[in-house]
PDB file of C-alpha atoms and ligand atoms in Angstrom:
ATOM      1  CA  MET A   1      61.242  50.236 -29.443  1.00  0.00           C
ATOM      2  CA  LYS A   2      62.165  46.929 -31.089  1.00  0.00           C
ATOM      3  CA  LEU A   3      60.388  43.631 -31.298  1.00  0.00           C
ATOM      4  CA  ILE A   4      62.430  40.410 -31.635  1.00  0.00           C
ATOM      5  CA  VAL A   5      60.676  37.183 -32.724  1.00  0.00           C
ATOM      6  CA  GLY A   6      61.777  34.172 -30.621  1.00  0.00           C
ATOM      7  CA  GLY A   7      58.938  31.990 -31.956  1.00  0.00           C
ATOM      8  CA  CYS A   8      55.703  32.328 -33.972  1.00  0.00           C
ATOM      9  CA  ARG A   9      54.709  28.757 -34.612  1.00  0.00           C
ATOM     10  CA  GLY A  10      51.140  27.833 -33.214  1.00  0.00           C
ATOM     11  CA  THR A  11      50.125  24.661 -31.111  1.00  0.00           C
ATOM     12  CA  SER A  12      53.259  22.699 -31.184  1.00  0.00           C
ATOM     13  CA  PRO A  13      56.892  23.255 -32.063  1.00  0.00           C
ATOM     14  CA  VAL A  14      58.108  21.742 -35.391  1.00  0.00           C
ATOM     15  CA  ALA A  15      61.973  20.968 -36.093  1.00  0.00           C
ATOM     16  CA  GLN A  16      62.055  19.455 -39.508  1.00  0.00           C
ATOM     17  CA  PRO A  17      64.344  21.314 -42.157  1.00  0.00           C
ATOM     18  CA  GLU A  18      61.172  22.272 -44.298  1.00  0.00           C
ATOM     19  CA  PHE A  19      59.880  24.591 -41.517  1.00  0.00           C
ATOM     20  CA  MET A  20      63.061  26.399 -40.747  1.00  0.00           C
ATOM     21  CA  LYS A  21      62.485  29.609 -42.740  1.00  0.00           C
ATOM     22  CA  TYR A  22      59.454  30.661 -40.847  1.00  0.00           C
ATOM     23  CA  GLY A  23      60.854  28.729 -37.739  1.00  0.00           C
ATOM     24  CA  GLY A  24      59.614  26.010 -35.520  1.00  0.00           C
ATOM     25  CA  GLU A  25      59.713  27.558 -32.083  1.00  0.00           C
ATOM     26  CA  THR A  26      56.332  28.348 -30.436  1.00  0.00           C
ATOM     27  CA  THR A  27      55.209  31.848 -29.345  1.00  0.00           C
ATOM     28  CA  ALA A  28      57.572  34.141 -27.628  1.00  0.00           C
ATOM     29  CA  PHE A  29      58.191  37.757 -28.484  1.00  0.00           C
ATOM     30  CA  LEU A  30      60.719  40.128 -26.876  1.00  0.00           C
ATOM     31  CA  ILE A  31      60.109  44.095 -26.869  1.00  0.00           C
ATOM     32  CA  GLU A  32      63.116  46.169 -26.184  1.00  0.00           C
ATOM     33  CA  GLY A  33      62.544  49.666 -25.041  1.00  0.00           C
ATOM     34  CA  ALA A  34      65.014  52.549 -25.663  1.00  0.00           C
ATOM     35  CA  ARG A  35      65.639  52.915 -21.937  1.00  0.00           C
ATOM     36  CA  GLY A  36      66.719  49.436 -21.425  1.00  0.00           C
ATOM     37  CA  GLU A  37      63.083  47.945 -20.709  1.00  0.00           C
ATOM     38  CA  ARG A  38      62.819  44.340 -21.482  1.00  0.00           C
ATOM     39  CA  VAL A  39      59.466  42.788 -22.020  1.00  0.00           C
ATOM     40  CA  LEU A  40      59.009  39.151 -22.810  1.00  0.00           C
ATOM     41  CA  VAL A  41      55.393  38.208 -24.173  1.00  0.00           C
ATOM     42  CA  ASP A  42      54.767  34.491 -23.702  1.00  0.00           C
ATOM     43  CA  ALA A  43      57.307  31.729 -22.942  1.00  0.00           C
ATOM     44  CA  GLY A  44      56.655  29.229 -25.707  1.00  0.00           C
ATOM     45  CA  THR A  45      59.799  27.304 -26.817  1.00  0.00           C
ATOM     46  CA  GLY A  46      61.017  30.498 -28.426  1.00  0.00           C
ATOM     47  CA  ALA A  47      61.788  31.970 -25.090  1.00  0.00           C
ATOM     48  CA  ARG A  48      64.799  29.868 -24.653  1.00  0.00           C
ATOM     49  CA  PRO A  49      66.878  31.670 -27.255  1.00  0.00           C
ATOM     50  CA  LEU A  50      65.548  34.998 -26.425  1.00  0.00           C
ATOM     51  CA  GLY A  51      66.790  34.188 -22.858  1.00  0.00           C
ATOM     52  CA  LEU A  52      70.165  33.595 -24.213  1.00  0.00           C
ATOM     53  CA  ARG A  53      70.034  37.041 -25.963  1.00  0.00           C
ATOM     54  CA  LEU A  54      68.896  38.837 -22.714  1.00  0.00           C
ATOM     55  CA  ASP A  55      71.661  37.137 -20.701  1.00  0.00           C
ATOM     56  CA  GLY A  56      74.251  38.296 -23.006  1.00  0.00           C
ATOM     57  CA  GLU A  57      73.241  42.044 -22.151  1.00  0.00           C
ATOM     58  CA  ARG A  58      75.363  42.407 -19.010  1.00  0.00           C
ATOM     59  CA  GLU A  59      73.898  45.691 -17.998  1.00  0.00           C
ATOM     60  CA  ILE A  60      70.257  44.558 -17.975  1.00  0.00           C
ATOM     61  CA  SER A  61      68.998  42.583 -15.008  1.00  0.00           C
ATOM     62  CA  SER A  62      65.233  43.082 -14.806  1.00  0.00           C
ATOM     63  CA  LEU A  63      62.532  41.506 -17.042  1.00  0.00           C
ATOM     64  CA  LEU A  64      58.797  41.893 -17.206  1.00  0.00           C
ATOM     65  CA  MET A  65      57.014  38.739 -18.540  1.00  0.00           C
ATOM     66  CA  LEU A  66      53.543  39.097 -19.693  1.00  0.00           C
ATOM     67  CA  PHE A  67      51.464  35.822 -20.300  1.00  0.00           C
ATOM     68  CA  THR A  68      48.751  35.869 -22.770  1.00  0.00           C
ATOM     69  CA  HIS A  69      47.379  32.498 -21.521  1.00  0.00           C
ATOM     70  CA  TYR A  70      48.641  29.030 -20.371  1.00  0.00           C
ATOM     71  CA  HIS A  71      48.126  26.834 -23.211  1.00  0.00           C
ATOM     72  CA  LEU A  72      51.357  24.725 -23.450  1.00  0.00           C
ATOM     73  CA  ASP A  73      52.534  26.314 -26.693  1.00  0.00           C
ATOM     74  CA  HIS A  74      52.873  29.584 -24.730  1.00  0.00           C
ATOM     75  CA  VAL A  75      54.479  28.414 -21.398  1.00  0.00           C
ATOM     76  CA  SER A  76      56.444  25.206 -22.339  1.00  0.00           C
ATOM     77  CA  GLY A  77      59.787  27.238 -22.919  1.00  0.00           C
ATOM     78  CA  LEU A  78      59.712  28.609 -19.469  1.00  0.00           C
ATOM     79  CA  PRO A  79      61.578  25.809 -17.636  1.00  0.00           C
ATOM     80  CA  SER A  80      64.152  26.258 -20.300  1.00  0.00           C
ATOM     81  CA  LEU A  81      64.518  30.107 -19.897  1.00  0.00           C
ATOM     82  CA  GLY A  82      68.023  30.208 -18.409  1.00  0.00           C
ATOM     83  CA  LEU A  83      67.427  33.485 -16.600  1.00  0.00           C
ATOM     84  CA  ILE A  84      65.167  32.047 -14.095  1.00  0.00           C
ATOM     85  CA  TYR A  85      68.167  30.184 -12.692  1.00  0.00           C
ATOM     86  CA  SER A  86      70.494  33.066 -12.447  1.00  0.00           C
ATOM     87  CA  PRO A  87      70.762  35.239  -9.332  1.00  0.00           C
ATOM     88  CA  ARG A  88      71.471  38.360 -11.507  1.00  0.00           C
ATOM     89  CA  TRP A  89      67.884  38.518 -12.576  1.00  0.00           C
ATOM     90  CA  ASN A  90      64.748  40.083 -11.321  1.00  0.00           C
ATOM     91  CA  ILE A  91      61.854  38.846 -12.983  1.00  0.00           C
ATOM     92  CA  GLU A  92      58.196  39.903 -12.690  1.00  0.00           C
ATOM     93  CA  MET A  93      55.724  37.649 -14.184  1.00  0.00           C
ATOM     94  CA  ALA A  94      52.265  39.359 -14.804  1.00  0.00           C
ATOM     95  CA  SER A  95      48.984  38.636 -16.283  1.00  0.00           C
ATOM     96  CA  PRO A  96      45.383  39.561 -15.484  1.00  0.00           C
ATOM     97  CA  LYS A  97      43.112  36.999 -13.992  1.00  0.00           C
ATOM     98  CA  ARG A  98      41.606  34.986 -16.848  1.00  0.00           C
ATOM     99  CA  GLY A  99      39.264  31.938 -16.870  1.00  0.00           C
ATOM    100  CA  GLY A 100      39.525  32.103 -13.054  1.00  0.00           C
ATOM    101  CA  HIS A 101      43.401  31.430 -13.269  1.00  0.00           C
ATOM    102  CA  LEU A 102      45.941  33.468 -11.536  1.00  0.00           C
ATOM    103  CA  VAL A 103      49.629  33.724 -12.796  1.00  0.00           C
ATOM    104  CA  GLY A 104      50.920  33.086  -9.265  1.00  0.00           C
ATOM    105  CA  ASP A 105      49.028  29.895  -9.055  1.00  0.00           C
ATOM    106  CA  VAL A 106      49.583  28.407 -12.579  1.00  0.00           C
ATOM    107  CA  ILE A 107      53.275  28.887 -13.079  1.00  0.00           C
ATOM    108  CA  PRO A 108      54.278  27.120  -9.842  1.00  0.00           C
ATOM    109  CA  ARG A 109      52.091  24.215 -10.940  1.00  0.00           C
ATOM    110  CA  LEU A 110      53.958  24.094 -14.326  1.00  0.00           C
ATOM    111  CA  MET A 111      57.378  24.062 -12.520  1.00  0.00           C
ATOM    112  CA  HIS A 112      56.399  21.222 -10.173  1.00  0.00           C
ATOM    113  CA  ARG A 113      56.997  17.431  -9.844  1.00  0.00           C
ATOM    114  CA  PRO A 114      56.505  15.419 -11.859  1.00  0.00           C
ATOM    115  CA  PHE A 115      56.509  17.855 -14.793  1.00  0.00           C
ATOM    116  CA  TRP A 116      59.980  19.355 -13.954  1.00  0.00           C
ATOM    117  CA  PRO A 117      62.701  18.492 -11.531  1.00  0.00           C
ATOM    118  CA  LEU A 118      63.199  22.064 -10.085  1.00  0.00           C
ATOM    119  CA  GLN A 119      60.448  24.012  -8.268  1.00  0.00           C
ATOM    120  CA  VAL A 120      59.815  27.830  -8.195  1.00  0.00           C
ATOM    121  CA  GLU A 121      61.285  27.865  -4.747  1.00  0.00           C
ATOM    122  CA  ASP A 122      64.567  26.502  -6.014  1.00  0.00           C
ATOM    123  CA  LEU A 123      65.062  28.976  -8.714  1.00  0.00           C
ATOM    124  CA  LYS A 124      67.874  31.579  -8.002  1.00  0.00           C
ATOM    125  CA  SER A 125      66.480  34.661  -9.850  1.00  0.00           C
ATOM    126  CA  ARG A 126      64.083  36.854  -7.797  1.00  0.00           C
ATOM    127  CA  ILE A 127      60.560  36.150  -9.138  1.00  0.00           C
ATOM    128  CA  GLN A 128      57.592  38.155  -8.317  1.00  0.00           C
ATOM    129  CA  PHE A 129      54.019  37.427  -9.482  1.00  0.00           C
ATOM    130  CA  THR A 130      51.474  40.233 -10.262  1.00  0.00           C
ATOM    131  CA  THR A 131      47.927  39.913 -11.095  1.00  0.00           C
ATOM    132  CA  LEU A 132      47.196  42.787 -13.524  1.00  0.00           C
ATOM    133  CA  ARG A 133      43.993  44.731 -12.468  1.00  0.00           C
ATOM    134  CA  GLY A 134      40.946  44.227 -14.534  1.00  0.00           C
ATOM    135  CA  SER A 135      40.134  42.021 -17.466  1.00  0.00           C
ATOM    136  CA  ASN A 136      40.552  44.897 -19.646  1.00  0.00           C
ATOM    137  CA  SER A 137      43.006  47.585 -18.488  1.00  0.00           C
ATOM    138  CA  VAL A 138      41.396  50.797 -17.090  1.00  0.00           C
ATOM    139  CA  ALA A 139      44.631  52.671 -16.750  1.00  0.00           C
ATOM    140  CA  PRO A 140      47.991  51.675 -18.437  1.00  0.00           C
ATOM    141  CA  ARG A 141      50.586  49.885 -16.285  1.00  0.00           C
ATOM    142  CA  ASN A 142      53.992  51.702 -16.541  1.00  0.00           C
ATOM    143  CA  PHE A 143      57.196  49.938 -16.929  1.00  0.00           C
ATOM    144  CA  GLY A 144      60.182  52.387 -17.274  1.00  0.00           C
ATOM    145  CA  GLY A 145      59.255  54.446 -20.299  1.00  0.00           C
ATOM    146  CA  LEU A 146      56.601  51.882 -21.588  1.00  0.00           C
ATOM    147  CA  GLN A 147      52.986  51.803 -21.086  1.00  0.00           C
ATOM    148  CA  ILE A 148      51.094  48.496 -21.174  1.00  0.00           C
ATOM    149  CA  ARG A 149      47.452  48.101 -21.820  1.00  0.00           C
ATOM    150  CA  TRP A 150      45.498  44.744 -22.216  1.00  0.00           C
ATOM    151  CA  CYS A 151      42.137  43.239 -22.943  1.00  0.00           C
ATOM    152  CA  GLY A 152      40.384  39.950 -22.971  1.00  0.00           C
ATOM    153  CA  LEU A 153      40.176  37.701 -26.259  1.00  0.00           C
ATOM    154  CA  HIS A 154      37.821  35.023 -27.287  1.00  0.00           C
ATOM    155  CA  HIS A 155      39.794  31.691 -26.909  1.00  0.00           C
ATOM    156  CA  PRO A 156      39.053  28.479 -24.940  1.00  0.00           C
ATOM    157  CA  ASP A 157      39.602  29.654 -21.253  1.00  0.00           C
ATOM    158  CA  GLY A 158      40.361  33.099 -22.366  1.00  0.00           C
ATOM    159  CA  SER A 159      43.446  34.901 -23.548  1.00  0.00           C
ATOM    160  CA  THR A 160      44.791  38.303 -23.263  1.00  0.00           C
ATOM    161  CA  ALA A 161      46.021  40.944 -25.943  1.00  0.00           C
ATOM    162  CA  TYR A 162      48.695  43.310 -24.867  1.00  0.00           C
ATOM    163  CA  ARG A 163      49.393  46.895 -26.227  1.00  0.00           C
ATOM    164  CA  ILE A 164      52.796  48.251 -25.347  1.00  0.00           C
ATOM    165  CA  ASP A 165      53.326  52.023 -26.181  1.00  0.00           C
ATOM    166  CA  GLU A 166      56.676  54.065 -26.030  1.00  0.00           C
ATOM    167  CA  PRO A 167      55.417  57.583 -25.686  1.00  0.00           C
ATOM    168  CA  ALA A 168      58.793  59.018 -26.240  1.00  0.00           C
ATOM    169  CA  SER A 169      59.259  57.348 -29.586  1.00  0.00           C
ATOM    170  CA  GLY A 170      55.406  57.265 -30.629  1.00  0.00           C
ATOM    171  CA  ALA A 171      55.971  53.505 -31.288  1.00  0.00           C
ATOM    172  CA  SER A 172      53.311  50.864 -30.242  1.00  0.00           C
ATOM    173  CA  CYS A 173      52.550  47.342 -30.579  1.00  0.00           C
ATOM    174  CA  VAL A 174      49.572  44.947 -30.041  1.00  0.00           C
ATOM    175  CA  ILE A 175      50.343  41.284 -29.642  1.00  0.00           C
ATOM    176  CA  ALA A 176      47.204  39.201 -29.933  1.00  0.00           C
ATOM    177  CA  THR A 177      48.530  35.599 -30.301  1.00  0.00           C
ATOM    178  CA  ASP A 178      45.387  33.362 -29.733  1.00  0.00           C
ATOM    179  CA  MET A 179      41.974  34.712 -30.521  1.00  0.00           C
ATOM    180  CA  GLU A 180      39.044  33.679 -32.504  1.00  0.00           C
ATOM    181  CA  TRP A 181      37.588  36.725 -34.209  1.00  0.00           C
ATOM    182  CA  GLY A 182      34.857  34.726 -35.946  1.00  0.00           C
ATOM    183  CA  GLU A 183      33.291  33.682 -32.764  1.00  0.00           C
ATOM    184  CA  SER A 184      34.004  37.029 -30.713  1.00  0.00           C
ATOM    185  CA  ASN A 185      30.810  38.794 -29.533  1.00  0.00           C
ATOM    186  CA  GLU A 186      30.266  42.574 -30.134  1.00  0.00           C
ATOM    187  CA  GLU A 187      31.722  43.574 -26.727  1.00  0.00           C
ATOM    188  CA  GLU A 188      34.876  41.443 -27.258  1.00  0.00           C
ATOM    189  CA  ARG A 189      35.424  43.010 -30.786  1.00  0.00           C
ATOM    190  CA  ALA A 190      34.890  46.561 -29.401  1.00  0.00           C
ATOM    191  CA  HIS A 191      37.391  46.007 -26.636  1.00  0.00           C
ATOM    192  CA  PHE A 192      39.959  44.772 -29.044  1.00  0.00           C
ATOM    193  CA  LEU A 193      39.435  47.425 -31.711  1.00  0.00           C
ATOM    194  CA  ARG A 194      39.717  50.047 -28.996  1.00  0.00           C
ATOM    195  CA  LEU A 195      43.123  48.488 -27.806  1.00  0.00           C
ATOM    196  CA  CYS A 196      44.220  48.856 -31.407  1.00  0.00           C
ATOM    197  CA  ARG A 197      43.059  52.415 -31.836  1.00  0.00           C
ATOM    198  CA  GLU A 198      43.784  54.164 -28.549  1.00  0.00           C
ATOM    199  CA  PRO A 199      45.412  56.228 -27.544  1.00  0.00           C
ATOM    200  CA  SER A 200      46.613  56.302 -31.186  1.00  0.00           C
ATOM    201  CA  PRO A 201      46.317  53.853 -34.290  1.00  0.00           C
ATOM    202  CA  VAL A 202      48.873  51.154 -33.327  1.00  0.00           C
ATOM    203  CA  SER A 203      52.247  51.088 -35.187  1.00  0.00           C
ATOM    204  CA  LEU A 204      52.298  47.310 -35.462  1.00  0.00           C
ATOM    205  CA  LEU A 205      49.556  44.616 -34.908  1.00  0.00           C
ATOM    206  CA  LEU A 206      50.681  41.038 -34.457  1.00  0.00           C
ATOM    207  CA  MET A 207      47.578  38.792 -34.672  1.00  0.00           C
ATOM    208  CA  ASP A 208      46.606  35.295 -34.769  1.00  0.00           C
ATOM    209  CA  GLY A 209      45.956  34.039 -38.425  1.00  0.00           C
ATOM    210  CA  HIS A 210      46.305  30.457 -37.910  1.00  0.00           C
ATOM    211  CA  TYR A 211      43.748  29.583 -40.688  1.00  0.00           C
ATOM    212  CA  CYS A 212      42.580  30.744 -44.007  1.00  0.00           C
ATOM    213  CA  ASP A 213      38.981  31.550 -44.495  1.00  0.00           C
ATOM    214  CA  ASN A 214      38.364  28.513 -46.623  1.00  0.00           C
ATOM    215  CA  GLU A 215      39.562  26.332 -43.837  1.00  0.00           C
ATOM    216  CA  TYR A 216      37.801  28.103 -41.049  1.00  0.00           C
ATOM    217  CA  ALA A 217      34.311  26.399 -41.122  1.00  0.00           C
ATOM    218  CA  GLU A 218      35.999  22.960 -40.258  1.00  0.00           C
ATOM    219  CA  PHE A 219      37.773  24.608 -37.123  1.00  0.00           C
ATOM    220  CA  LYS A 220      35.142  27.012 -35.934  1.00  0.00           C
ATOM    221  CA  GLY A 221      35.381  27.022 -31.993  1.00  0.00           C
ATOM    222  CA  TRP A 222      38.918  25.981 -31.827  1.00  0.00           C
ATOM    223  CA  GLY A 223      40.061  29.363 -30.855  1.00  0.00           C
ATOM    224  CA  HIS A 224      41.876  30.893 -33.793  1.00  0.00           C
ATOM    225  CA  SER A 225      41.318  33.564 -36.535  1.00  0.00           C
ATOM    226  CA  THR A 226      42.043  33.539 -40.230  1.00  0.00           C
ATOM    227  CA  TRP A 227      44.559  35.724 -41.930  1.00  0.00           C
ATOM    228  CA  GLN A 228      41.775  37.463 -43.808  1.00  0.00           C
ATOM    229  CA  ASP A 229      40.249  38.338 -40.315  1.00  0.00           C
ATOM    230  CA  CYS A 230      43.692  39.852 -39.386  1.00  0.00           C
ATOM    231  CA  ILE A 231      43.467  42.250 -42.460  1.00  0.00           C
ATOM    232  CA  ARG A 232      39.948  43.148 -41.681  1.00  0.00           C
ATOM    233  CA  VAL A 233      40.777  44.008 -38.196  1.00  0.00           C
ATOM    234  CA  ALA A 234      43.868  45.847 -39.154  1.00  0.00           C
ATOM    235  CA  GLN A 235      42.178  47.916 -41.682  1.00  0.00           C
ATOM    236  CA  GLU A 236      39.066  48.666 -39.220  1.00  0.00           C
ATOM    237  CA  SER A 237      41.472  49.768 -36.478  1.00  0.00           C
ATOM    238  CA  CYS A 238      43.695  51.817 -38.923  1.00  0.00           C
ATOM    239  CA  ALA A 239      46.826  49.766 -37.743  1.00  0.00           C
ATOM    240  CA  LYS A 240      49.861  50.864 -39.794  1.00  0.00           C
ATOM    241  CA  LYS A 241      51.250  47.572 -40.089  1.00  0.00           C
ATOM    242  CA  LEU A 242      50.202  43.910 -39.678  1.00  0.00           C
ATOM    243  CA  LEU A 243      52.193  40.667 -39.055  1.00  0.00           C
ATOM    244  CA  VAL A 244      50.112  37.671 -38.999  1.00  0.00           C
ATOM    245  CA  THR A 245      51.299  35.012 -36.392  1.00  0.00           C
ATOM    246  CA  HIS A 246      50.518  31.564 -34.793  1.00  0.00           C
ATOM    247  CA  HIS A 247      51.400  29.604 -38.076  1.00  0.00           C
ATOM    248  CA  ALA A 248      49.818  26.174 -38.159  1.00  0.00           C
ATOM    249  CA  PRO A 249      52.473  23.371 -37.497  1.00  0.00           C
ATOM    250  CA  SER A 250      51.329  21.563 -40.689  1.00  0.00           C
ATOM    251  CA  ARG A 251      52.497  24.549 -42.999  1.00  0.00           C
ATOM    252  CA  SER A 252      55.765  24.088 -44.564  1.00  0.00           C
ATOM    253  CA  ASP A 253      57.946  26.997 -45.555  1.00  0.00           C
ATOM    254  CA  GLU A 254      56.805  26.379 -49.176  1.00  0.00           C
ATOM    255  CA  SER A 255      53.181  26.775 -48.231  1.00  0.00           C
ATOM    256  CA  LEU A 256      54.069  29.853 -45.879  1.00  0.00           C
ATOM    257  CA  VAL A 257      56.032  31.554 -48.744  1.00  0.00           C
ATOM    258  CA  ALA A 258      53.022  31.368 -51.043  1.00  0.00           C
ATOM    259  CA  LEU A 259      50.790  32.487 -48.304  1.00  0.00           C
ATOM    260  CA  ASP A 260      52.937  35.385 -47.481  1.00  0.00           C
ATOM    261  CA  VAL A 261      52.679  36.539 -51.239  1.00  0.00           C
ATOM    262  CA  GLU A 262      48.913  36.153 -50.835  1.00  0.00           C
ATOM    263  CA  VAL A 263      48.737  38.088 -47.744  1.00  0.00           C
ATOM    264  CA  HIS A 264      50.876  41.035 -48.913  1.00  0.00           C
ATOM    265  CA  ARG A 265      48.776  41.129 -52.242  1.00  0.00           C
ATOM    266  CA  ALA A 266      45.609  41.528 -50.173  1.00  0.00           C
ATOM    267  CA  TRP A 267      46.978  44.374 -48.023  1.00  0.00           C
ATOM    268  CA  PRO A 268      50.576  45.890 -48.760  1.00  0.00           C
ATOM    269  CA  TRP A 269      51.270  46.615 -45.104  1.00  0.00           C
ATOM    270  CA  ALA A 270      50.616  42.912 -44.042  1.00  0.00           C
ATOM    271  CA  ALA A 271      53.052  39.995 -43.992  1.00  0.00           C
ATOM    272  CA  LEU A 272      53.734  36.776 -42.071  1.00  0.00           C
ATOM    273  CA  VAL A 273      55.879  37.022 -39.065  1.00  0.00           C
ATOM    274  CA  ARG A 274      59.146  34.981 -39.209  1.00  0.00           C
ATOM    275  CA  GLU A 275      61.238  33.489 -36.285  1.00  0.00           C
ATOM    276  CA  GLY A 276      64.365  35.699 -35.807  1.00  0.00           C
ATOM    277  CA  MET A 277      62.751  38.880 -37.152  1.00  0.00           C
ATOM    278  CA  GLU A 278      64.145  42.106 -35.430  1.00  0.00           C
ATOM    279  CA  ILE A 279      61.654  44.947 -36.259  1.00  0.00           C
ATOM    280  CA  LYS A 280      62.162  48.560 -35.355  1.00  0.00           C
ATOM    281  CA  VAL A 281      58.474  49.252 -34.511  1.00  0.00           C
ATOM    282  CA  GLY A 282      57.026  52.607 -35.710  1.00  0.00           C
ATOM    283  CA  GLU A 283      59.478  52.719 -38.722  1.00  0.00           C
ATOM    284  CA  SER A 284      58.290  51.691 -42.076  1.00  0.00           C
TER     285      SER A 284
HETATM  286 ZN1   ZN B 301      48.629  29.112 -29.038  1.00  0.00          ZN
HETATM  287 ZN1   ZN B 302      45.682  28.986 -27.052  1.00  0.00          ZN
END
């Protein structure tokens, strides 16, 4: 199982040269399963380049899209995802009901006048909307040889963390892009730790570390964790590897390089994620 990073910038895309090493596109992660399964988690602006990659794979024509939530930095790349305009593609867009919102209601609103000239009904791909059952998954949803689990996270209007397992290879990945660990209650924490631990300690944890501990007091309640929270959670859940994501749009490459060193020094199995990374999940 492979993870490709289309975008890992939080809140807003950035395009100036001093942001290009870690990348300016907002959240979009592609999971490639060994049997040809393709799962796109979120459709921030990083979804557009991932769509080009997917469309280059002539033998693949079905895609599962999982949405963590609908803040603009996680959906604004959807209208630019070329696959939705192509009759070759079958696309399932899925998410549990969160904050009262259903994926089948929200996405058509995004692709609607006056926000975008084309409507969902005009798209040439076959699109199916699926509301995943339960705020926290009871049983995994199968997709080819992959198993998908999820749980709710503390974030304004709620957010969803996904866990993707590939039992044949033993690889697993948890993606938790937007969550505020500092404000999460015991139940929310227990659900998330369980997602990271079961059915086995996760191979790769991708977690929101938008802030540093010394900045957090000023931004408490804004919905994001600190990179130190990420390390605490990774250690507590016995995750094998941690990549910190949702980089603040104010952080230049220079500051992120320095932060990367600090993160790695704090826990040798941790680093900051970078746009364009391709990671073989489960391999060190
Ligand atoms: Zn976000
Ligand atoms: Zn958000």
